[in-house]
């Protein structure tokens, strides 16, 4: 089990991410500021770091933390300018995710950084999913999926047999501060069924969907 350190001062987002990571098999320590980062830095495998904390710009301290122990760091930020992304990478971050973001996209980026420790691919019958590269294959042929289609597929394959309510899928896939409708979920499920004929997604009328276990 990989151990994540989440440093995020938005309590709603932080608690949601903590629960999300733990539901996907990670151990997660969540901090709301930088005061106890050094205490936990030595004991984790990856860091998800909000750039602008209540006690300042976390990139200022990032080189020091990395000098204690080299870790993959994914920076979360509302700053979208290229120069600011470059600042994060130059400070030592391995990846950069702009808010608002999809939880599933962040999960895929975490898998990519932890690839030697985690799953390199997921199999479901003739379907192969590579979380890190976000590639999908059916009968060894590449299948082009849109980003949200991939996110939905990844979530279902990681949780075969589990019934997901439409509202839960909206929260997990479309993410923080997004406002789609439940019809959006239905349309994406339809497209997945069309593109991946062997994907057995079962409809639970009035509730949501589940992927039938093979």
PDB file of C-alpha atoms in Angstrom:
ATOM      1  CA  UNK A   1       0.000   0.000   0.000  1.00  0.00           C
ATOM      2  CA  UNK A   2       1.499   3.325  -1.077  1.00  0.00           C
ATOM      3  CA  UNK A   3       1.375   6.203   1.404  1.00  0.00           C
ATOM      4  CA  UNK A   4       0.388   9.633   0.082  1.00  0.00           C
ATOM      5  CA  UNK A   5       0.974  12.975   1.778  1.00  0.00           C
ATOM      6  CA  UNK A   6      -1.739  15.475   0.828  1.00  0.00           C
ATOM      7  CA  UNK A   7      -1.080  19.129   1.720  1.00  0.00           C
ATOM      8  CA  UNK A   8      -4.224  21.118   0.953  1.00  0.00           C
ATOM      9  CA  UNK A   9      -5.798  23.960   2.964  1.00  0.00           C
ATOM     10  CA  UNK A  10      -9.235  23.781   1.310  1.00  0.00           C
ATOM     11  CA  UNK A  11     -11.003  21.549   3.837  1.00  0.00           C
ATOM     12  CA  UNK A  12     -13.781  20.444   1.464  1.00  0.00           C
ATOM     13  CA  UNK A  13     -11.344  19.480  -1.278  1.00  0.00           C
ATOM     14  CA  UNK A  14      -8.834  17.994   1.152  1.00  0.00           C
ATOM     15  CA  UNK A  15     -11.334  15.738   2.893  1.00  0.00           C
ATOM     16  CA  UNK A  16     -12.819  14.669  -0.441  1.00  0.00           C
ATOM     17  CA  UNK A  17      -9.403  13.749  -1.821  1.00  0.00           C
ATOM     18  CA  UNK A  18      -8.411  11.921   1.345  1.00  0.00           C
ATOM     19  CA  UNK A  19     -11.526   9.740   1.152  1.00  0.00           C
ATOM     20  CA  UNK A  20     -11.049   9.238  -2.586  1.00  0.00           C
ATOM     21  CA  UNK A  21      -7.434   8.089  -2.198  1.00  0.00           C
ATOM     22  CA  UNK A  22      -8.297   5.727   0.643  1.00  0.00           C
ATOM     23  CA  UNK A  23     -11.173   4.252  -1.374  1.00  0.00           C
ATOM     24  CA  UNK A  24      -8.571   3.376  -4.029  1.00  0.00           C
ATOM     25  CA  UNK A  25      -6.302   1.529  -1.625  1.00  0.00           C
ATOM     26  CA  UNK A  26      -3.856   4.274  -0.605  1.00  0.00           C
ATOM     27  CA  UNK A  27      -2.881   5.329   2.875  1.00  0.00           C
ATOM     28  CA  UNK A  28      -3.265   9.103   3.006  1.00  0.00           C
ATOM     29  CA  UNK A  29      -2.001  11.681   5.505  1.00  0.00           C
ATOM     30  CA  UNK A  30      -3.697  15.062   5.030  1.00  0.00           C
ATOM     31  CA  UNK A  31      -2.206  18.345   6.286  1.00  0.00           C
ATOM     32  CA  UNK A  32      -3.754  21.807   5.924  1.00  0.00           C
ATOM     33  CA  UNK A  33      -0.476  23.749   6.182  1.00  0.00           C
ATOM     34  CA  UNK A  34       3.286  23.253   6.029  1.00  0.00           C
ATOM     35  CA  UNK A  35       3.996  23.147   9.761  1.00  0.00           C
ATOM     36  CA  UNK A  36       4.233  19.343  10.107  1.00  0.00           C
ATOM     37  CA  UNK A  37       5.428  18.475   6.599  1.00  0.00           C
ATOM     38  CA  UNK A  38       8.969  17.515   7.662  1.00  0.00           C
ATOM     39  CA  UNK A  39       7.596  15.112  10.287  1.00  0.00           C
ATOM     40  CA  UNK A  40       5.700  13.141   7.654  1.00  0.00           C
ATOM     41  CA  UNK A  41       7.976  13.625   4.627  1.00  0.00           C
ATOM     42  CA  UNK A  42      10.244  10.702   5.524  1.00  0.00           C
ATOM     43  CA  UNK A  43       7.374   8.195   5.751  1.00  0.00           C
ATOM     44  CA  UNK A  44       5.460   8.661   2.484  1.00  0.00           C
ATOM     45  CA  UNK A  45       5.852   7.592  -1.153  1.00  0.00           C
ATOM     46  CA  UNK A  46       4.364  10.598  -2.967  1.00  0.00           C
ATOM     47  CA  UNK A  47       3.243  14.145  -2.157  1.00  0.00           C
ATOM     48  CA  UNK A  48       0.238  16.055  -3.501  1.00  0.00           C
ATOM     49  CA  UNK A  49       1.006  19.681  -2.718  1.00  0.00           C
ATOM     50  CA  UNK A  50      -1.306  22.684  -2.959  1.00  0.00           C
ATOM     51  CA  UNK A  51       0.846  25.568  -4.135  1.00  0.00           C
ATOM     52  CA  UNK A  52      -0.835  28.441  -2.300  1.00  0.00           C
ATOM     53  CA  UNK A  53      -1.311  27.511   1.361  1.00  0.00           C
ATOM     54  CA  UNK A  54      -2.562  29.793   4.107  1.00  0.00           C
ATOM     55  CA  UNK A  55       1.012  30.082   5.367  1.00  0.00           C
ATOM     56  CA  UNK A  56       2.513  30.978   1.981  1.00  0.00           C
ATOM     57  CA  UNK A  57       3.734  29.692  -1.362  1.00  0.00           C
ATOM     58  CA  UNK A  58       4.713  26.059  -0.792  1.00  0.00           C
ATOM     59  CA  UNK A  59       7.176  26.107  -3.714  1.00  0.00           C
ATOM     60  CA  UNK A  60       9.506  28.217  -1.584  1.00  0.00           C
ATOM     61  CA  UNK A  61       9.931  25.290   0.840  1.00  0.00           C
ATOM     62  CA  UNK A  62       9.767  22.483  -1.709  1.00  0.00           C
ATOM     63  CA  UNK A  63      13.535  22.352  -2.520  1.00  0.00           C
ATOM     64  CA  UNK A  64      14.298  22.038   1.201  1.00  0.00           C
ATOM     65  CA  UNK A  65      11.787  19.208   1.667  1.00  0.00           C
ATOM     66  CA  UNK A  66      13.194  17.380  -1.348  1.00  0.00           C
ATOM     67  CA  UNK A  67      16.689  17.670   0.119  1.00  0.00           C
ATOM     68  CA  UNK A  68      15.455  15.639   3.104  1.00  0.00           C
ATOM     69  CA  UNK A  69      14.211  12.812   0.882  1.00  0.00           C
ATOM     70  CA  UNK A  70      13.644  12.679  -2.880  1.00  0.00           C
ATOM     71  CA  UNK A  71       9.943  12.093  -3.518  1.00  0.00           C
ATOM     72  CA  UNK A  72       7.633  12.516  -6.504  1.00  0.00           C
ATOM     73  CA  UNK A  73       5.587  15.688  -5.946  1.00  0.00           C
ATOM     74  CA  UNK A  74       2.408  16.662  -7.798  1.00  0.00           C
ATOM     75  CA  UNK A  75       1.515  20.336  -7.372  1.00  0.00           C
ATOM     76  CA  UNK A  76      -2.135  21.435  -7.253  1.00  0.00           C
ATOM     77  CA  UNK A  77      -2.809  25.042  -8.157  1.00  0.00           C
ATOM     78  CA  UNK A  78      -5.314  27.530  -9.484  1.00  0.00           C
ATOM     79  CA  UNK A  79      -2.499  29.286 -11.355  1.00  0.00           C
ATOM     80  CA  UNK A  80      -2.693  28.433 -15.067  1.00  0.00           C
ATOM     81  CA  UNK A  81       0.052  30.552 -16.632  1.00  0.00           C
ATOM     82  CA  UNK A  82       2.868  28.591 -18.269  1.00  0.00           C
ATOM     83  CA  UNK A  83       5.508  30.512 -16.326  1.00  0.00           C
ATOM     84  CA  UNK A  84       3.960  29.437 -13.025  1.00  0.00           C
ATOM     85  CA  UNK A  85       3.853  25.809 -14.106  1.00  0.00           C
ATOM     86  CA  UNK A  86       7.523  26.050 -15.028  1.00  0.00           C
ATOM     87  CA  UNK A  87       8.260  27.450 -11.557  1.00  0.00           C
ATOM     88  CA  UNK A  88       6.733  24.341 -10.000  1.00  0.00           C
ATOM     89  CA  UNK A  89       8.746  21.975 -12.162  1.00  0.00           C
ATOM     90  CA  UNK A  90      11.946  23.942 -11.593  1.00  0.00           C
ATOM     91  CA  UNK A  91      11.365  23.729  -7.830  1.00  0.00           C
ATOM     92  CA  UNK A  92      11.410  19.940  -8.102  1.00  0.00           C
ATOM     93  CA  UNK A  93       7.793  18.924  -8.732  1.00  0.00           C
ATOM     94  CA  UNK A  94       7.256  15.992 -11.093  1.00  0.00           C
ATOM     95  CA  UNK A  95       3.806  17.059 -12.278  1.00  0.00           C
ATOM     96  CA  UNK A  96       1.385  19.977 -12.145  1.00  0.00           C
ATOM     97  CA  UNK A  97      -2.444  19.809 -11.980  1.00  0.00           C
ATOM     98  CA  UNK A  98      -4.611  22.906 -12.392  1.00  0.00           C
ATOM     99  CA  UNK A  99      -7.825  23.375 -10.386  1.00  0.00           C
ATOM    100  CA  UNK A 100     -10.582  22.472 -11.049  1.00  0.00           C
ATOM    101  CA  UNK A 101      -9.536  18.952 -11.956  1.00  0.00           C
ATOM    102  CA  UNK A 102     -10.895  15.438 -12.273  1.00  0.00           C
ATOM    103  CA  UNK A 103     -10.118  13.134  -9.369  1.00  0.00           C
ATOM    104  CA  UNK A 104      -9.565  10.316 -11.859  1.00  0.00           C
ATOM    105  CA  UNK A 105      -7.033  12.354 -13.835  1.00  0.00           C
ATOM    106  CA  UNK A 106      -5.114  13.071 -10.631  1.00  0.00           C
ATOM    107  CA  UNK A 107      -5.276   9.359  -9.773  1.00  0.00           C
ATOM    108  CA  UNK A 108      -3.833   8.456 -13.170  1.00  0.00           C
ATOM    109  CA  UNK A 109      -0.987  10.908 -12.645  1.00  0.00           C
ATOM    110  CA  UNK A 110      -0.292   9.366  -9.243  1.00  0.00           C
ATOM    111  CA  UNK A 111      -0.163   5.897 -10.799  1.00  0.00           C
ATOM    112  CA  UNK A 112       2.250   7.225 -13.417  1.00  0.00           C
ATOM    113  CA  UNK A 113       4.609   8.490 -10.715  1.00  0.00           C
ATOM    114  CA  UNK A 114       4.316   5.301  -8.645  1.00  0.00           C
ATOM    115  CA  UNK A 115       4.465   2.925 -11.582  1.00  0.00           C
ATOM    116  CA  UNK A 116       7.282   0.784 -10.104  1.00  0.00           C
ATOM    117  CA  UNK A 117       5.151   0.397  -6.948  1.00  0.00           C
ATOM    118  CA  UNK A 118       1.668   0.210  -8.413  1.00  0.00           C
ATOM    119  CA  UNK A 119      -0.228  -1.330 -11.295  1.00  0.00           C
ATOM    120  CA  UNK A 120       1.209  -0.757 -14.772  1.00  0.00           C
ATOM    121  CA  UNK A 121      -1.939  -2.017 -16.476  1.00  0.00           C
ATOM    122  CA  UNK A 122      -5.457  -3.234 -15.729  1.00  0.00           C
ATOM    123  CA  UNK A 123      -7.091  -6.103 -17.624  1.00  0.00           C
ATOM    124  CA  UNK A 124     -10.782  -6.807 -18.193  1.00  0.00           C
ATOM    125  CA  UNK A 125     -11.270  -9.620 -20.673  1.00  0.00           C
ATOM    126  CA  UNK A 126      -9.854  -8.402 -24.010  1.00  0.00           C
ATOM    127  CA  UNK A 127      -9.645  -4.835 -22.675  1.00  0.00           C
ATOM    128  CA  UNK A 128      -6.347  -3.468 -21.371  1.00  0.00           C
ATOM    129  CA  UNK A 129      -6.074  -0.102 -19.596  1.00  0.00           C
ATOM    130  CA  UNK A 130      -2.769   1.617 -18.841  1.00  0.00           C
ATOM    131  CA  UNK A 131      -3.459   4.254 -16.135  1.00  0.00           C
ATOM    132  CA  UNK A 132      -0.116   6.040 -16.446  1.00  0.00           C
ATOM    133  CA  UNK A 133      -0.158   6.572 -20.202  1.00  0.00           C
ATOM    134  CA  UNK A 134      -3.992   6.653 -20.373  1.00  0.00           C
ATOM    135  CA  UNK A 135      -3.916   4.170 -23.255  1.00  0.00           C
ATOM    136  CA  UNK A 136      -6.752   1.706 -23.869  1.00  0.00           C
ATOM    137  CA  UNK A 137      -6.667  -1.430 -26.030  1.00  0.00           C
ATOM    138  CA  UNK A 138      -9.433  -3.801 -27.141  1.00  0.00           C
ATOM    139  CA  UNK A 139      -8.316  -7.089 -28.662  1.00  0.00           C
ATOM    140  CA  UNK A 140      -4.817  -5.541 -28.907  1.00  0.00           C
ATOM    141  CA  UNK A 141      -6.140  -2.626 -30.982  1.00  0.00           C
ATOM    142  CA  UNK A 142      -5.789   0.924 -29.651  1.00  0.00           C
ATOM    143  CA  UNK A 143      -9.099   2.602 -28.743  1.00  0.00           C
ATOM    144  CA  UNK A 144      -9.356   6.384 -28.649  1.00  0.00           C
ATOM    145  CA  UNK A 145     -11.278   7.638 -25.629  1.00  0.00           C
ATOM    146  CA  UNK A 146     -12.020  11.194 -24.616  1.00  0.00           C
ATOM    147  CA  UNK A 147     -10.586  12.215 -21.214  1.00  0.00           C
ATOM    148  CA  UNK A 148     -13.807  11.759 -19.246  1.00  0.00           C
ATOM    149  CA  UNK A 149     -14.563   8.483 -21.017  1.00  0.00           C
ATOM    150  CA  UNK A 150     -11.157   7.215 -19.908  1.00  0.00           C
ATOM    151  CA  UNK A 151     -11.714   8.459 -16.346  1.00  0.00           C
ATOM    152  CA  UNK A 152     -15.064   6.664 -16.164  1.00  0.00           C
ATOM    153  CA  UNK A 153     -13.631   3.453 -17.611  1.00  0.00           C
ATOM    154  CA  UNK A 154     -10.724   3.493 -15.167  1.00  0.00           C
ATOM    155  CA  UNK A 155     -13.007   3.960 -12.170  1.00  0.00           C
ATOM    156  CA  UNK A 156     -15.296   1.099 -13.218  1.00  0.00           C
ATOM    157  CA  UNK A 157     -12.453  -1.328 -13.964  1.00  0.00           C
ATOM    158  CA  UNK A 158     -10.816  -0.537 -10.635  1.00  0.00           C
ATOM    159  CA  UNK A 159     -14.094  -1.329  -8.858  1.00  0.00           C
ATOM    160  CA  UNK A 160     -15.757  -4.275 -10.642  1.00  0.00           C
ATOM    161  CA  UNK A 161     -19.052  -5.355  -9.117  1.00  0.00           C
ATOM    162  CA  UNK A 162     -19.638  -2.110  -7.259  1.00  0.00           C
ATOM    163  CA  UNK A 163     -22.783  -0.102  -8.004  1.00  0.00           C
ATOM    164  CA  UNK A 164     -22.063   3.604  -8.487  1.00  0.00           C
ATOM    165  CA  UNK A 165     -24.852   6.151  -8.140  1.00  0.00           C
ATOM    166  CA  UNK A 166     -24.951   8.670 -10.970  1.00  0.00           C
ATOM    167  CA  UNK A 167     -24.364  11.507  -8.502  1.00  0.00           C
ATOM    168  CA  UNK A 168     -21.271   9.736  -7.145  1.00  0.00           C
ATOM    169  CA  UNK A 169     -19.904   9.294 -10.666  1.00  0.00           C
ATOM    170  CA  UNK A 170     -20.477  12.989 -11.349  1.00  0.00           C
ATOM    171  CA  UNK A 171     -18.513  13.904  -8.226  1.00  0.00           C
ATOM    172  CA  UNK A 172     -15.644  11.497  -8.869  1.00  0.00           C
ATOM    173  CA  UNK A 173     -15.229  11.992 -12.623  1.00  0.00           C
ATOM    174  CA  UNK A 174     -16.263  15.565 -13.308  1.00  0.00           C
ATOM    175  CA  UNK A 175     -14.821  16.641 -10.008  1.00  0.00           C
ATOM    176  CA  UNK A 176     -14.369  19.695  -7.931  1.00  0.00           C
ATOM    177  CA  UNK A 177     -16.475  22.744  -8.876  1.00  0.00           C
ATOM    178  CA  UNK A 178     -18.000  21.054 -11.942  1.00  0.00           C
ATOM    179  CA  UNK A 179     -21.748  21.182 -12.628  1.00  0.00           C
ATOM    180  CA  UNK A 180     -22.778  18.587 -15.241  1.00  0.00           C
ATOM    181  CA  UNK A 181     -26.078  16.656 -15.136  1.00  0.00           C
ATOM    182  CA  UNK A 182     -26.748  12.962 -14.580  1.00  0.00           C
ATOM    183  CA  UNK A 183     -27.551  12.699 -18.288  1.00  0.00           C
ATOM    184  CA  UNK A 184     -23.865  13.368 -18.879  1.00  0.00           C
ATOM    185  CA  UNK A 185     -23.054  10.075 -17.124  1.00  0.00           C
ATOM    186  CA  UNK A 186     -25.580   8.181 -19.269  1.00  0.00           C
ATOM    187  CA  UNK A 187     -24.079   9.580 -22.481  1.00  0.00           C
ATOM    188  CA  UNK A 188     -20.541   8.611 -21.473  1.00  0.00           C
ATOM    189  CA  UNK A 189     -21.624   5.082 -20.519  1.00  0.00           C
ATOM    190  CA  UNK A 190     -23.312   4.751 -23.917  1.00  0.00           C
ATOM    191  CA  UNK A 191     -20.134   5.790 -25.719  1.00  0.00           C
ATOM    192  CA  UNK A 192     -18.019   3.346 -23.697  1.00  0.00           C
ATOM    193  CA  UNK A 193     -20.396   0.508 -24.605  1.00  0.00           C
ATOM    194  CA  UNK A 194     -20.104   1.457 -28.270  1.00  0.00           C
ATOM    195  CA  UNK A 195     -16.315   1.711 -28.293  1.00  0.00           C
ATOM    196  CA  UNK A 196     -15.652  -1.347 -26.084  1.00  0.00           C
ATOM    197  CA  UNK A 197     -18.231  -4.057 -26.940  1.00  0.00           C
ATOM    198  CA  UNK A 198     -16.930  -6.492 -24.289  1.00  0.00           C
ATOM    199  CA  UNK A 199     -17.342  -3.952 -21.479  1.00  0.00           C
ATOM    200  CA  UNK A 200     -20.281  -5.299 -19.455  1.00  0.00           C
ATOM    201  CA  UNK A 201     -21.691  -2.198 -17.788  1.00  0.00           C
ATOM    202  CA  UNK A 202     -24.951  -3.067 -16.038  1.00  0.00           C
ATOM    203  CA  UNK A 203     -27.633  -0.407 -15.574  1.00  0.00           C
ATOM    204  CA  UNK A 204     -29.351  -0.208 -12.209  1.00  0.00           C
ATOM    205  CA  UNK A 205     -32.520   1.652 -13.095  1.00  0.00           C
ATOM    206  CA  UNK A 206     -33.010   4.822 -11.099  1.00  0.00           C
ATOM    207  CA  UNK A 207     -29.663   4.362  -9.350  1.00  0.00           C
ATOM    208  CA  UNK A 208     -26.594   4.113 -11.581  1.00  0.00           C
ATOM    209  CA  UNK A 209     -24.177   1.600 -13.047  1.00  0.00           C
ATOM    210  CA  UNK A 210     -21.826  -1.224 -12.193  1.00  0.00           C
ATOM    211  CA  UNK A 211     -19.220  -3.148 -14.141  1.00  0.00           C
ATOM    212  CA  UNK A 212     -20.037  -6.856 -14.126  1.00  0.00           C
ATOM    213  CA  UNK A 213     -17.153  -8.927 -12.760  1.00  0.00           C
ATOM    214  CA  UNK A 214     -15.641 -11.418 -15.211  1.00  0.00           C
TER     215      UNK A 214
END
